[in-house]
């Protein structure tokens, strides 16, 4: 992409100016764009190129934010991003600047998972721009195409269409919007062939070539019960696995479809270690088979440097009107048992977790949870919203100080 940029110097200027206004008060992206404009004018750079540099400085956080905090498998999210970008030229420059920014900020932040998210967003946006932004994707058409393609593949394996549609009848639309066809086939075949439908199904595989082996995928199909997400988060931590993404689907029959993308302690996908993969599957099945799913929070002590220098937890709650969800953002220092503790609070307040975007930036996490109440409605009571946020802050900050 960099090799085909028409004027590489414009990328260099944007790189030099993207954070220049940090610490001056106000929005550093907007202030930096003004500084970049003055530089370009002093050096007699033409208006079109000046506008591109200013746009890059002003929008330099946009692509990483969308890729890491939003559901980029949703065609509407991709279309909105494509509308902001406008054309292929702006997409190419922004992609190059985003990769450079993350890599240069802290080399440990750049890993295969972040690379895969940005590549996926780039590829889907490129496709949207080629298709034309005036012709948005019809979600029902997208869902039907995914289902029919999966049916074609599963019929070849001996399954009937009626049997498959019955199995999918109570799974929400999001499952077919967000999961890839090859994974839908993989999940469905395993569930249909499972002898005892009451027992959990646990599957593990390395990510497909589409994700560039960015993370290890773990799929869980089980009865939905209190504390389930908190328990699974706790078990992942006990297994030394770091959750990068969690996709959660509830069905009307009381079963859940959970897809986790995880990395090991070194920040890499699990290698082809058959013994370890078997141990993870066996341990997950054992824990899911217990009557009491109250999670055993990791008892590791918070590192001393985090206790001394950590910032207080900050939270925000907003409503996504289009998706009928509440969006909870939690920014806090990383620590043992973090997701399990948040999961416990969700259970205490009767919150249903619909989706989660887990982002670890060095020693800080910026997690986004998409939640509803027990009736699958957004949480809009101001007092309840405040109580949820206060409970999270108290739980995380008091534990960190211990």
mmCIF file of C-alpha atoms in Angstrom:
data_model
loop_
_atom_site.group_PDB
_atom_site.id
_atom_site.type_symbol
_atom_site.label_atom_id
_atom_site.label_comp_id
_atom_site.label_asym_id
_atom_site.label_seq_id
_atom_site.Cartn_x
_atom_site.Cartn_y
_atom_site.Cartn_z
ATOM 1 C CA UNK A 1 0.000 0.000 0.000
ATOM 2 C CA UNK A 2 2.802 2.421 0.913
ATOM 3 C CA UNK A 3 4.550 1.718 -2.384
ATOM 4 C CA UNK A 4 1.536 2.867 -4.369
ATOM 5 C CA UNK A 5 0.909 6.087 -2.418
ATOM 6 C CA UNK A 6 1.317 8.918 -4.965
ATOM 7 C CA UNK A 7 3.173 11.255 -2.551
ATOM 8 C CA UNK A 8 4.898 9.494 0.351
ATOM 9 C CA UNK A 9 5.975 12.867 1.792
ATOM 10 C CA UNK A 10 2.364 13.630 2.722
ATOM 11 C CA UNK A 11 2.342 10.525 4.929
ATOM 12 C CA UNK A 12 5.596 11.675 6.563
ATOM 13 C CA UNK A 13 4.159 15.124 7.315
ATOM 14 C CA UNK A 14 1.013 13.603 8.811
ATOM 15 C CA UNK A 15 3.197 11.291 10.900
ATOM 16 C CA UNK A 16 5.231 14.218 12.230
ATOM 17 C CA UNK A 17 2.166 16.282 13.120
ATOM 18 C CA UNK A 18 -0.380 13.670 14.284
ATOM 19 C CA UNK A 19 0.418 14.016 18.026
ATOM 20 C CA UNK A 20 2.130 17.404 18.036
ATOM 21 C CA UNK A 21 -0.689 19.102 19.972
ATOM 22 C CA UNK A 22 -0.833 16.624 22.850
ATOM 23 C CA UNK A 23 -0.743 18.304 26.259
ATOM 24 C CA UNK A 24 -1.925 21.710 25.032
ATOM 25 C CA UNK A 25 -5.515 21.230 26.148
ATOM 26 C CA UNK A 26 -8.419 20.531 23.837
ATOM 27 C CA UNK A 27 -8.627 17.914 21.088
ATOM 28 C CA UNK A 28 -5.035 17.249 20.024
ATOM 29 C CA UNK A 29 -6.199 15.859 16.649
ATOM 30 C CA UNK A 30 -8.047 19.073 15.739
ATOM 31 C CA UNK A 31 -5.282 21.346 17.049
ATOM 32 C CA UNK A 32 -2.637 19.276 15.258
ATOM 33 C CA UNK A 33 -4.531 19.583 11.974
ATOM 34 C CA UNK A 34 -4.293 23.401 12.251
ATOM 35 C CA UNK A 35 -0.528 23.187 12.840
ATOM 36 C CA UNK A 36 -0.181 20.857 9.850
ATOM 37 C CA UNK A 37 -2.161 23.292 7.697
ATOM 38 C CA UNK A 38 0.166 26.169 8.607
ATOM 39 C CA UNK A 39 3.211 24.020 7.793
ATOM 40 C CA UNK A 40 1.815 23.062 4.399
ATOM 41 C CA UNK A 41 0.941 26.662 3.556
ATOM 42 C CA UNK A 42 4.417 27.883 4.561
ATOM 43 C CA UNK A 43 5.932 25.306 2.207
ATOM 44 C CA UNK A 44 3.501 26.117 -0.618
ATOM 45 C CA UNK A 45 1.963 22.661 -0.738
ATOM 46 C CA UNK A 46 -1.151 22.770 -2.920
ATOM 47 C CA UNK A 47 -4.629 22.965 -1.402
ATOM 48 C CA UNK A 48 -5.628 19.385 -2.237
ATOM 49 C CA UNK A 49 -2.540 17.855 -0.619
ATOM 50 C CA UNK A 50 -2.847 20.211 2.363
ATOM 51 C CA UNK A 51 -6.418 19.050 2.916
ATOM 52 C CA UNK A 52 -5.313 15.406 2.810
ATOM 53 C CA UNK A 53 -2.580 15.991 5.423
ATOM 54 C CA UNK A 54 -5.001 17.910 7.672
ATOM 55 C CA UNK A 55 -7.598 15.126 7.334
ATOM 56 C CA UNK A 56 -5.024 12.464 8.241
ATOM 57 C CA UNK A 57 -3.932 14.328 11.371
ATOM 58 C CA UNK A 58 -7.514 14.995 12.424
ATOM 59 C CA UNK A 59 -8.632 11.372 11.779
ATOM 60 C CA UNK A 60 -5.463 9.517 12.806
ATOM 61 C CA UNK A 61 -7.261 7.647 15.629
ATOM 62 C CA UNK A 62 -10.359 6.751 13.583
ATOM 63 C CA UNK A 63 -9.292 3.458 12.000
ATOM 64 C CA UNK A 64 -7.765 1.930 15.119
ATOM 65 C CA UNK A 65 -10.827 2.962 17.146
ATOM 66 C CA UNK A 66 -13.296 1.392 14.703
ATOM 67 C CA UNK A 67 -11.221 -1.780 14.270
ATOM 68 C CA UNK A 68 -10.687 -2.390 17.988
ATOM 69 C CA UNK A 69 -13.905 -1.040 19.529
ATOM 70 C CA UNK A 70 -16.654 -1.700 17.011
ATOM 71 C CA UNK A 71 -18.114 -4.786 15.364
ATOM 72 C CA UNK A 72 -16.374 -4.668 11.980
ATOM 73 C CA UNK A 73 -18.259 -7.748 10.806
ATOM 74 C CA UNK A 74 -21.401 -5.578 10.741
ATOM 75 C CA UNK A 75 -21.918 -4.172 7.196
ATOM 76 C CA UNK A 76 -23.421 -0.983 8.658
ATOM 77 C CA UNK A 77 -20.289 -0.276 10.735
ATOM 78 C CA UNK A 78 -18.109 -0.773 7.651
ATOM 79 C CA UNK A 79 -20.356 1.453 5.543
ATOM 80 C CA UNK A 80 -20.257 4.268 8.121
ATOM 81 C CA UNK A 81 -16.462 4.051 8.206
ATOM 82 C CA UNK A 82 -16.329 4.047 4.401
ATOM 83 C CA UNK A 83 -18.496 7.184 4.345
ATOM 84 C CA UNK A 84 -15.980 8.905 6.673
ATOM 85 C CA UNK A 85 -13.042 7.818 4.502
ATOM 86 C CA UNK A 86 -14.701 8.670 1.201
ATOM 87 C CA UNK A 87 -12.311 7.108 -1.309
ATOM 88 C CA UNK A 88 -9.490 4.602 -1.795
ATOM 89 C CA UNK A 89 -6.746 7.240 -1.591
ATOM 90 C CA UNK A 90 -7.779 8.392 1.888
ATOM 91 C CA UNK A 91 -8.186 4.751 2.996
ATOM 92 C CA UNK A 92 -4.659 3.844 1.857
ATOM 93 C CA UNK A 93 -3.021 6.821 3.567
ATOM 94 C CA UNK A 94 -5.007 6.313 6.795
ATOM 95 C CA UNK A 95 -4.221 2.588 6.915
ATOM 96 C CA UNK A 96 -0.481 3.259 6.533
ATOM 97 C CA UNK A 97 -0.531 6.007 9.181
ATOM 98 C CA UNK A 98 -2.507 3.817 11.615
ATOM 99 C CA UNK A 99 -0.082 0.888 11.336
ATOM 100 C CA UNK A 100 2.881 3.235 11.813
ATOM 101 C CA UNK A 101 1.268 4.952 14.802
ATOM 102 C CA UNK A 102 0.476 1.713 16.686
ATOM 103 C CA UNK A 103 3.885 0.190 15.907
ATOM 104 C CA UNK A 104 5.831 3.275 16.940
ATOM 105 C CA UNK A 105 3.855 3.978 20.122
ATOM 106 C CA UNK A 106 4.903 0.698 21.691
ATOM 107 C CA UNK A 107 6.320 -2.282 19.753
ATOM 108 C CA UNK A 108 4.509 -4.734 22.047
ATOM 109 C CA UNK A 109 1.130 -3.259 21.034
ATOM 110 C CA UNK A 110 1.543 -4.450 17.458
ATOM 111 C CA UNK A 111 0.586 -8.094 17.308
ATOM 112 C CA UNK A 112 -1.059 -10.468 14.849
ATOM 113 C CA UNK A 113 -4.507 -9.837 16.303
ATOM 114 C CA UNK A 114 -4.427 -6.053 15.831
ATOM 115 C CA UNK A 115 -2.952 -6.545 12.379
ATOM 116 C CA UNK A 116 -5.824 -8.869 11.453
ATOM 117 C CA UNK A 117 -8.481 -6.410 12.673
ATOM 118 C CA UNK A 118 -7.009 -3.571 10.619
ATOM 119 C CA UNK A 119 -6.603 -5.787 7.548
ATOM 120 C CA UNK A 120 -10.205 -6.961 7.850
ATOM 121 C CA UNK A 121 -11.504 -3.392 8.169
ATOM 122 C CA UNK A 122 -9.318 -2.283 5.226
ATOM 123 C CA UNK A 123 -10.507 -5.125 2.989
ATOM 124 C CA UNK A 124 -14.204 -4.683 3.852
ATOM 125 C CA UNK A 125 -13.996 -0.892 3.374
ATOM 126 C CA UNK A 126 -12.248 -1.327 0.037
ATOM 127 C CA UNK A 127 -15.073 -3.658 -1.034
ATOM 128 C CA UNK A 128 -17.712 -1.151 0.134
ATOM 129 C CA UNK A 129 -16.037 1.676 -1.804
ATOM 130 C CA UNK A 130 -15.908 -0.446 -4.968
ATOM 131 C CA UNK A 131 -19.558 -1.445 -4.600
ATOM 132 C CA UNK A 132 -20.587 2.166 -4.104
ATOM 133 C CA UNK A 133 -21.777 3.788 -0.889
ATOM 134 C CA UNK A 134 -25.139 4.667 -2.405
ATOM 135 C CA UNK A 135 -26.034 0.951 -2.518
ATOM 136 C CA UNK A 136 -25.761 -0.317 1.084
ATOM 137 C CA UNK A 137 -25.756 -4.052 1.808
ATOM 138 C CA UNK A 138 -29.157 -5.509 2.681
ATOM 139 C CA UNK A 139 -28.703 -7.429 5.944
ATOM 140 C CA UNK A 140 -31.401 -9.989 5.184
ATOM 141 C CA UNK A 141 -29.760 -10.712 1.834
ATOM 142 C CA UNK A 142 -26.391 -11.088 3.608
ATOM 143 C CA UNK A 143 -27.892 -13.510 6.181
ATOM 144 C CA UNK A 144 -29.699 -15.616 3.570
ATOM 145 C CA UNK A 145 -26.555 -15.847 1.446
ATOM 146 C CA UNK A 146 -24.490 -16.982 4.465
ATOM 147 C CA UNK A 147 -27.086 -19.586 5.425
ATOM 148 C CA UNK A 148 -27.506 -20.924 1.889
ATOM 149 C CA UNK A 149 -23.746 -21.214 1.346
ATOM 150 C CA UNK A 150 -23.421 -23.077 4.655
ATOM 151 C CA UNK A 151 -26.356 -25.353 3.719
ATOM 152 C CA UNK A 152 -24.728 -26.197 0.382
ATOM 153 C CA UNK A 153 -21.548 -27.271 2.178
ATOM 154 C CA UNK A 154 -23.354 -29.178 4.937
ATOM 155 C CA UNK A 155 -25.619 -31.022 2.493
ATOM 156 C CA UNK A 156 -22.459 -32.356 0.881
ATOM 157 C CA UNK A 157 -21.585 -33.745 4.350
ATOM 158 C CA UNK A 158 -24.935 -35.512 4.611
ATOM 159 C CA UNK A 159 -27.181 -33.003 6.410
ATOM 160 C CA UNK A 160 -30.655 -32.003 5.216
ATOM 161 C CA UNK A 161 -31.749 -28.386 4.721
ATOM 162 C CA UNK A 162 -34.822 -28.778 6.943
ATOM 163 C CA UNK A 163 -32.704 -30.219 9.776
ATOM 164 C CA UNK A 164 -30.232 -27.340 9.493
ATOM 165 C CA UNK A 165 -32.826 -24.568 9.403
ATOM 166 C CA UNK A 166 -34.499 -26.093 12.440
ATOM 167 C CA UNK A 167 -31.165 -26.099 14.297
ATOM 168 C CA UNK A 168 -30.603 -22.435 13.380
ATOM 169 C CA UNK A 169 -34.212 -21.354 14.017
ATOM 170 C CA UNK A 170 -33.573 -19.852 17.441
ATOM 171 C CA UNK A 171 -30.183 -18.265 16.772
ATOM 172 C CA UNK A 172 -30.245 -14.495 16.272
ATOM 173 C CA UNK A 173 -29.385 -12.722 13.035
ATOM 174 C CA UNK A 174 -26.079 -11.445 14.409
ATOM 175 C CA UNK A 175 -24.611 -14.958 14.316
ATOM 176 C CA UNK A 176 -24.964 -15.128 10.526
ATOM 177 C CA UNK A 177 -23.836 -11.535 10.044
ATOM 178 C CA UNK A 178 -20.669 -11.842 12.116
ATOM 179 C CA UNK A 179 -19.465 -15.425 11.765
ATOM 180 C CA UNK A 180 -17.733 -16.640 8.628
ATOM 181 C CA UNK A 181 -19.429 -19.361 6.610
ATOM 182 C CA UNK A 182 -16.640 -21.867 7.231
ATOM 183 C CA UNK A 183 -17.061 -21.343 10.979
ATOM 184 C CA UNK A 184 -20.850 -21.662 10.798
ATOM 185 C CA UNK A 185 -20.321 -25.000 9.016
ATOM 186 C CA UNK A 186 -17.735 -26.075 11.613
ATOM 187 C CA UNK A 187 -19.984 -25.175 14.559
ATOM 188 C CA UNK A 188 -23.156 -26.635 13.059
ATOM 189 C CA UNK A 189 -21.572 -29.954 12.109
ATOM 190 C CA UNK A 190 -20.161 -30.397 15.626
ATOM 191 C CA UNK A 191 -23.460 -29.515 17.349
ATOM 192 C CA UNK A 192 -25.538 -31.739 15.046
ATOM 193 C CA UNK A 193 -23.206 -34.713 15.530
ATOM 194 C CA UNK A 194 -22.996 -34.288 19.302
ATOM 195 C CA UNK A 195 -24.586 -37.377 20.841
ATOM 196 C CA UNK A 196 -25.888 -35.752 24.007
ATOM 197 C CA UNK A 197 -27.361 -32.356 23.125
ATOM 198 C CA UNK A 198 -27.513 -31.465 26.828
ATOM 199 C CA UNK A 199 -23.725 -31.630 27.225
ATOM 200 C CA UNK A 200 -21.556 -28.679 26.178
ATOM 201 C CA UNK A 201 -19.687 -28.587 22.882
ATOM 202 C CA UNK A 202 -16.167 -27.140 23.029
ATOM 203 C CA UNK A 203 -14.175 -26.656 19.813
ATOM 204 C CA UNK A 204 -10.723 -25.168 19.263
ATOM 205 C CA UNK A 205 -8.907 -24.317 16.059
ATOM 206 C CA UNK A 206 -6.228 -22.004 14.803
ATOM 207 C CA UNK A 207 -7.630 -18.964 13.024
ATOM 208 C CA UNK A 208 -8.237 -19.337 9.320
ATOM 209 C CA UNK A 209 -6.103 -17.736 6.625
ATOM 210 C CA UNK A 210 -8.600 -14.875 6.491
ATOM 211 C CA UNK A 211 -7.459 -13.847 9.978
ATOM 212 C CA UNK A 212 -3.830 -14.569 9.086
ATOM 213 C CA UNK A 213 -3.508 -16.942 12.073
ATOM 214 C CA UNK A 214 -4.021 -13.951 14.310
ATOM 215 C CA UNK A 215 -5.519 -15.769 17.284
ATOM 216 C CA UNK A 216 -6.794 -19.137 18.414
ATOM 217 C CA UNK A 217 -10.546 -19.561 18.144
ATOM 218 C CA UNK A 218 -12.494 -21.302 20.924
ATOM 219 C CA UNK A 219 -16.174 -22.077 20.378
ATOM 220 C CA UNK A 220 -18.532 -23.028 23.217
ATOM 221 C CA UNK A 221 -22.131 -24.242 22.854
ATOM 222 C CA UNK A 222 -23.840 -24.785 26.181
ATOM 223 C CA UNK A 223 -26.909 -24.138 28.322
ATOM 224 C CA UNK A 224 -26.960 -20.493 29.370
ATOM 225 C CA UNK A 225 -26.705 -20.155 33.144
ATOM 226 C CA UNK A 226 -25.909 -17.423 35.682
ATOM 227 C CA UNK A 227 -22.233 -16.443 35.863
ATOM 228 C CA UNK A 228 -21.426 -18.257 32.586
ATOM 229 C CA UNK A 229 -19.414 -15.437 31.009
ATOM 230 C CA UNK A 230 -17.654 -14.667 34.304
ATOM 231 C CA UNK A 231 -16.783 -18.340 34.748
ATOM 232 C CA UNK A 232 -15.443 -18.710 31.196
ATOM 233 C CA UNK A 233 -13.366 -15.530 31.561
ATOM 234 C CA UNK A 234 -11.923 -16.874 34.811
ATOM 235 C CA UNK A 235 -11.155 -20.280 33.260
ATOM 236 C CA UNK A 236 -9.392 -18.638 30.304
ATOM 237 C CA UNK A 237 -7.185 -16.763 32.732
ATOM 238 C CA UNK A 238 -6.404 -19.921 34.696
ATOM 239 C CA UNK A 239 -5.326 -21.456 31.376
ATOM 240 C CA UNK A 240 -3.001 -18.462 30.729
ATOM 241 C CA UNK A 241 -5.125 -17.319 27.796
ATOM 242 C CA UNK A 242 -5.815 -13.667 27.027
ATOM 243 C CA UNK A 243 -9.238 -12.961 25.466
ATOM 244 C CA UNK A 244 -8.935 -10.603 22.487
ATOM 245 C CA UNK A 245 -12.513 -10.771 21.247
ATOM 246 C CA UNK A 246 -15.729 -12.336 22.534
ATOM 247 C CA UNK A 247 -18.791 -12.907 20.375
ATOM 248 C CA UNK A 248 -21.842 -13.985 22.317
ATOM 249 C CA UNK A 249 -25.118 -15.231 20.886
ATOM 250 C CA UNK A 250 -28.143 -16.269 22.940
ATOM 251 C CA UNK A 251 -30.872 -18.497 21.500
ATOM 252 C CA UNK A 252 -34.547 -18.732 22.446
ATOM 253 C CA UNK A 253 -34.008 -22.359 23.517
ATOM 254 C CA UNK A 254 -31.699 -21.347 26.373
ATOM 255 C CA UNK A 255 -28.452 -22.301 24.643
ATOM 256 C CA UNK A 256 -25.545 -19.949 24.006
ATOM 257 C CA UNK A 257 -23.063 -19.786 21.139
ATOM 258 C CA UNK A 258 -19.802 -18.213 22.373
ATOM 259 C CA UNK A 259 -16.819 -17.539 20.128
ATOM 260 C CA UNK A 260 -13.606 -16.400 21.813
ATOM 261 C CA UNK A 261 -10.382 -15.368 20.090
ATOM 262 C CA UNK A 262 -7.456 -15.836 22.469
ATOM 263 C CA UNK A 263 -3.687 -15.434 22.617
ATOM 264 C CA UNK A 264 -1.251 -17.185 24.942
ATOM 265 C CA UNK A 265 0.871 -15.451 27.595
ATOM 266 C CA UNK A 266 3.425 -14.411 24.957
ATOM 267 C CA UNK A 267 0.781 -12.633 22.885
ATOM 268 C CA UNK A 268 0.697 -15.269 20.147
ATOM 269 C CA UNK A 269 -1.821 -17.871 18.959
ATOM 270 C CA UNK A 270 -1.470 -21.305 20.539
ATOM 271 C CA UNK A 271 0.892 -23.339 18.413
ATOM 272 C CA UNK A 272 0.062 -26.863 17.252
ATOM 273 C CA UNK A 273 0.570 -28.229 20.761
ATOM 274 C CA UNK A 274 -1.927 -31.096 20.707
ATOM 275 C CA UNK A 275 -1.545 -31.852 24.411
ATOM 276 C CA UNK A 276 -2.211 -28.273 25.433
ATOM 277 C CA UNK A 277 -5.196 -27.927 23.111
ATOM 278 C CA UNK A 278 -6.664 -31.166 24.484
ATOM 279 C CA UNK A 279 -6.095 -29.932 28.042
ATOM 280 C CA UNK A 280 -7.907 -26.655 27.314
ATOM 281 C CA UNK A 281 -10.901 -28.472 25.815
ATOM 282 C CA UNK A 282 -11.044 -30.993 28.654
ATOM 283 C CA UNK A 283 -10.740 -28.311 31.363
ATOM 284 C CA UNK A 284 -13.463 -26.153 29.777
ATOM 285 C CA UNK A 285 -15.834 -29.128 29.508
ATOM 286 C CA UNK A 286 -15.170 -30.048 33.154
ATOM 287 C CA UNK A 287 -15.927 -26.530 34.357
ATOM 288 C CA UNK A 288 -19.063 -26.251 32.204
ATOM 289 C CA UNK A 289 -20.269 -29.577 33.599
ATOM 290 C CA UNK A 290 -20.358 -28.267 37.169
ATOM 291 C CA UNK A 291 -23.697 -27.426 38.751
ATOM 292 C CA UNK A 292 -22.320 -24.249 40.331
ATOM 293 C CA UNK A 293 -20.686 -21.898 37.834
ATOM 294 C CA UNK A 294 -19.688 -19.231 40.372
ATOM 295 C CA UNK A 295 -16.289 -18.234 39.010
ATOM 296 C CA UNK A 296 -13.119 -18.762 40.971
ATOM 297 C CA UNK A 297 -11.388 -15.410 40.563
ATOM 298 C CA UNK A 298 -7.644 -15.592 40.070
ATOM 299 C CA UNK A 299 -5.812 -14.804 43.302
ATOM 300 C CA UNK A 300 -2.679 -13.404 41.683
ATOM 301 C CA UNK A 301 -1.567 -10.181 43.330
ATOM 302 C CA UNK A 302 -1.720 -7.019 41.276
ATOM 303 C CA UNK A 303 1.869 -6.042 40.330
ATOM 304 C CA UNK A 304 3.316 -3.392 42.664
ATOM 305 C CA UNK A 305 3.938 -0.868 39.873
ATOM 306 C CA UNK A 306 0.278 -1.022 38.874
ATOM 307 C CA UNK A 307 -0.847 -0.466 42.458
ATOM 308 C CA UNK A 308 1.419 2.556 42.842
ATOM 309 C CA UNK A 309 0.985 4.259 39.488
ATOM 310 C CA UNK A 310 -2.322 3.016 38.113
ATOM 311 C CA UNK A 311 -5.011 5.444 37.026
ATOM 312 C CA UNK A 312 -8.549 5.166 38.398
ATOM 313 C CA UNK A 313 -11.082 3.205 36.375
ATOM 314 C CA UNK A 314 -13.214 5.288 34.018
ATOM 315 C CA UNK A 315 -16.497 4.151 32.477
ATOM 316 C CA UNK A 316 -19.133 5.437 30.088
ATOM 317 C CA UNK A 317 -22.602 4.206 29.118
ATOM 318 C CA UNK A 318 -24.336 5.139 25.864
ATOM 319 C CA UNK A 319 -27.280 3.732 23.923
ATOM 320 C CA UNK A 320 -27.002 2.416 20.376
ATOM 321 C CA UNK A 321 -30.508 3.208 19.111
ATOM 322 C CA UNK A 322 -30.109 1.275 15.854
ATOM 323 C CA UNK A 323 -29.011 -1.945 17.550
ATOM 324 C CA UNK A 324 -31.184 -1.513 20.667
ATOM 325 C CA UNK A 325 -28.139 -2.028 22.888
ATOM 326 C CA UNK A 326 -26.342 -0.197 25.658
ATOM 327 C CA UNK A 327 -22.618 0.299 25.073
ATOM 328 C CA UNK A 328 -20.441 0.172 28.198
ATOM 329 C CA UNK A 329 -16.809 1.247 27.929
ATOM 330 C CA UNK A 330 -14.362 0.428 30.724
ATOM 331 C CA UNK A 331 -10.831 1.895 30.745
ATOM 332 C CA UNK A 332 -8.660 0.600 33.572
ATOM 333 C CA UNK A 333 -5.224 -0.872 34.309
ATOM 334 C CA UNK A 334 -4.948 -4.555 33.406
ATOM 335 C CA UNK A 335 -5.009 -6.983 36.328
ATOM 336 C CA UNK A 336 -5.776 -10.627 37.166
ATOM 337 C CA UNK A 337 -9.455 -11.612 37.115
ATOM 338 C CA UNK A 338 -10.617 -8.385 35.430
ATOM 339 C CA UNK A 339 -13.220 -9.864 33.058
ATOM 340 C CA UNK A 340 -14.517 -12.330 35.638
ATOM 341 C CA UNK A 341 -15.121 -9.485 38.120
ATOM 342 C CA UNK A 342 -16.996 -7.436 35.525
ATOM 343 C CA UNK A 343 -19.001 -10.556 34.613
ATOM 344 C CA UNK A 344 -20.050 -10.967 38.256
ATOM 345 C CA UNK A 345 -21.326 -7.383 38.324
ATOM 346 C CA UNK A 346 -23.342 -8.024 35.155
ATOM 347 C CA UNK A 347 -25.002 -10.986 36.913
ATOM 348 C CA UNK A 348 -25.691 -8.941 40.050
ATOM 349 C CA UNK A 349 -27.549 -6.277 38.042
ATOM 350 C CA UNK A 350 -29.373 -8.727 35.752
ATOM 351 C CA UNK A 351 -27.394 -7.593 32.692
ATOM 352 C CA UNK A 352 -27.283 -9.696 29.526
ATOM 353 C CA UNK A 353 -23.938 -9.499 27.704
ATOM 354 C CA UNK A 354 -24.478 -9.534 23.923
ATOM 355 C CA UNK A 355 -20.970 -8.827 22.684
ATOM 356 C CA UNK A 356 -17.566 -7.661 23.917
ATOM 357 C CA UNK A 357 -14.510 -6.040 22.372
ATOM 358 C CA UNK A 358 -11.473 -6.653 24.561
ATOM 359 C CA UNK A 359 -8.518 -4.324 23.946
ATOM 360 C CA UNK A 360 -5.301 -4.501 25.960
ATOM 361 C CA UNK A 361 -2.873 -1.614 25.384
ATOM 362 C CA UNK A 362 0.233 -2.533 27.315
ATOM 363 C CA UNK A 363 -0.728 -2.291 30.999
ATOM 364 C CA UNK A 364 -4.084 -0.613 30.241
ATOM 365 C CA UNK A 365 -7.288 -2.165 28.942
ATOM 366 C CA UNK A 366 -10.022 -0.400 26.996
ATOM 367 C CA UNK A 367 -12.904 -2.887 26.925
ATOM 368 C CA UNK A 368 -16.274 -2.292 25.294
ATOM 369 C CA UNK A 369 -19.307 -4.362 26.307
ATOM 370 C CA UNK A 370 -22.608 -4.408 24.412
ATOM 371 C CA UNK A 371 -25.309 -5.127 26.981
ATOM 372 C CA UNK A 372 -29.090 -5.257 27.550
ATOM 373 C CA UNK A 373 -31.427 -5.959 30.439
ATOM 374 C CA UNK A 374 -33.157 -9.338 30.927
ATOM 375 C CA UNK A 375 -35.818 -8.357 28.373
ATOM 376 C CA UNK A 376 -33.162 -7.671 25.694
ATOM 377 C CA UNK A 377 -33.758 -3.926 25.968
ATOM 378 C CA UNK A 378 -31.213 -1.089 26.341
ATOM 379 C CA UNK A 379 -30.499 0.007 29.918
ATOM 380 C CA UNK A 380 -31.853 3.558 30.073
ATOM 381 C CA UNK A 381 -32.708 4.205 33.751
ATOM 382 C CA UNK A 382 -30.186 6.939 34.746
ATOM 383 C CA UNK A 383 -29.948 5.727 38.361
ATOM 384 C CA UNK A 384 -29.321 2.125 37.269
ATOM 385 C CA UNK A 385 -26.687 3.260 34.741
ATOM 386 C CA UNK A 386 -24.913 5.209 37.487
ATOM 387 C CA UNK A 387 -25.119 2.280 39.931
ATOM 388 C CA UNK A 388 -23.599 -0.154 37.392
ATOM 389 C CA UNK A 389 -20.680 2.167 36.674
ATOM 390 C CA UNK A 390 -20.042 2.880 40.359
ATOM 391 C CA UNK A 391 -20.059 -0.856 41.136
ATOM 392 C CA UNK A 392 -17.474 -1.528 38.420
ATOM 393 C CA UNK A 393 -15.216 1.320 39.570
ATOM 394 C CA UNK A 394 -15.424 0.254 43.208
ATOM 395 C CA UNK A 395 -14.777 -3.412 42.467
ATOM 396 C CA UNK A 396 -11.808 -2.801 40.179
ATOM 397 C CA UNK A 397 -10.125 0.074 42.002
ATOM 398 C CA UNK A 398 -10.458 -1.388 45.499
ATOM 399 C CA UNK A 399 -9.076 -4.726 44.294
ATOM 400 C CA UNK A 400 -6.172 -3.003 42.564
ATOM 401 C CA UNK A 401 -5.214 -1.230 45.774
ATOM 402 C CA UNK A 402 -5.253 -4.484 47.756
#
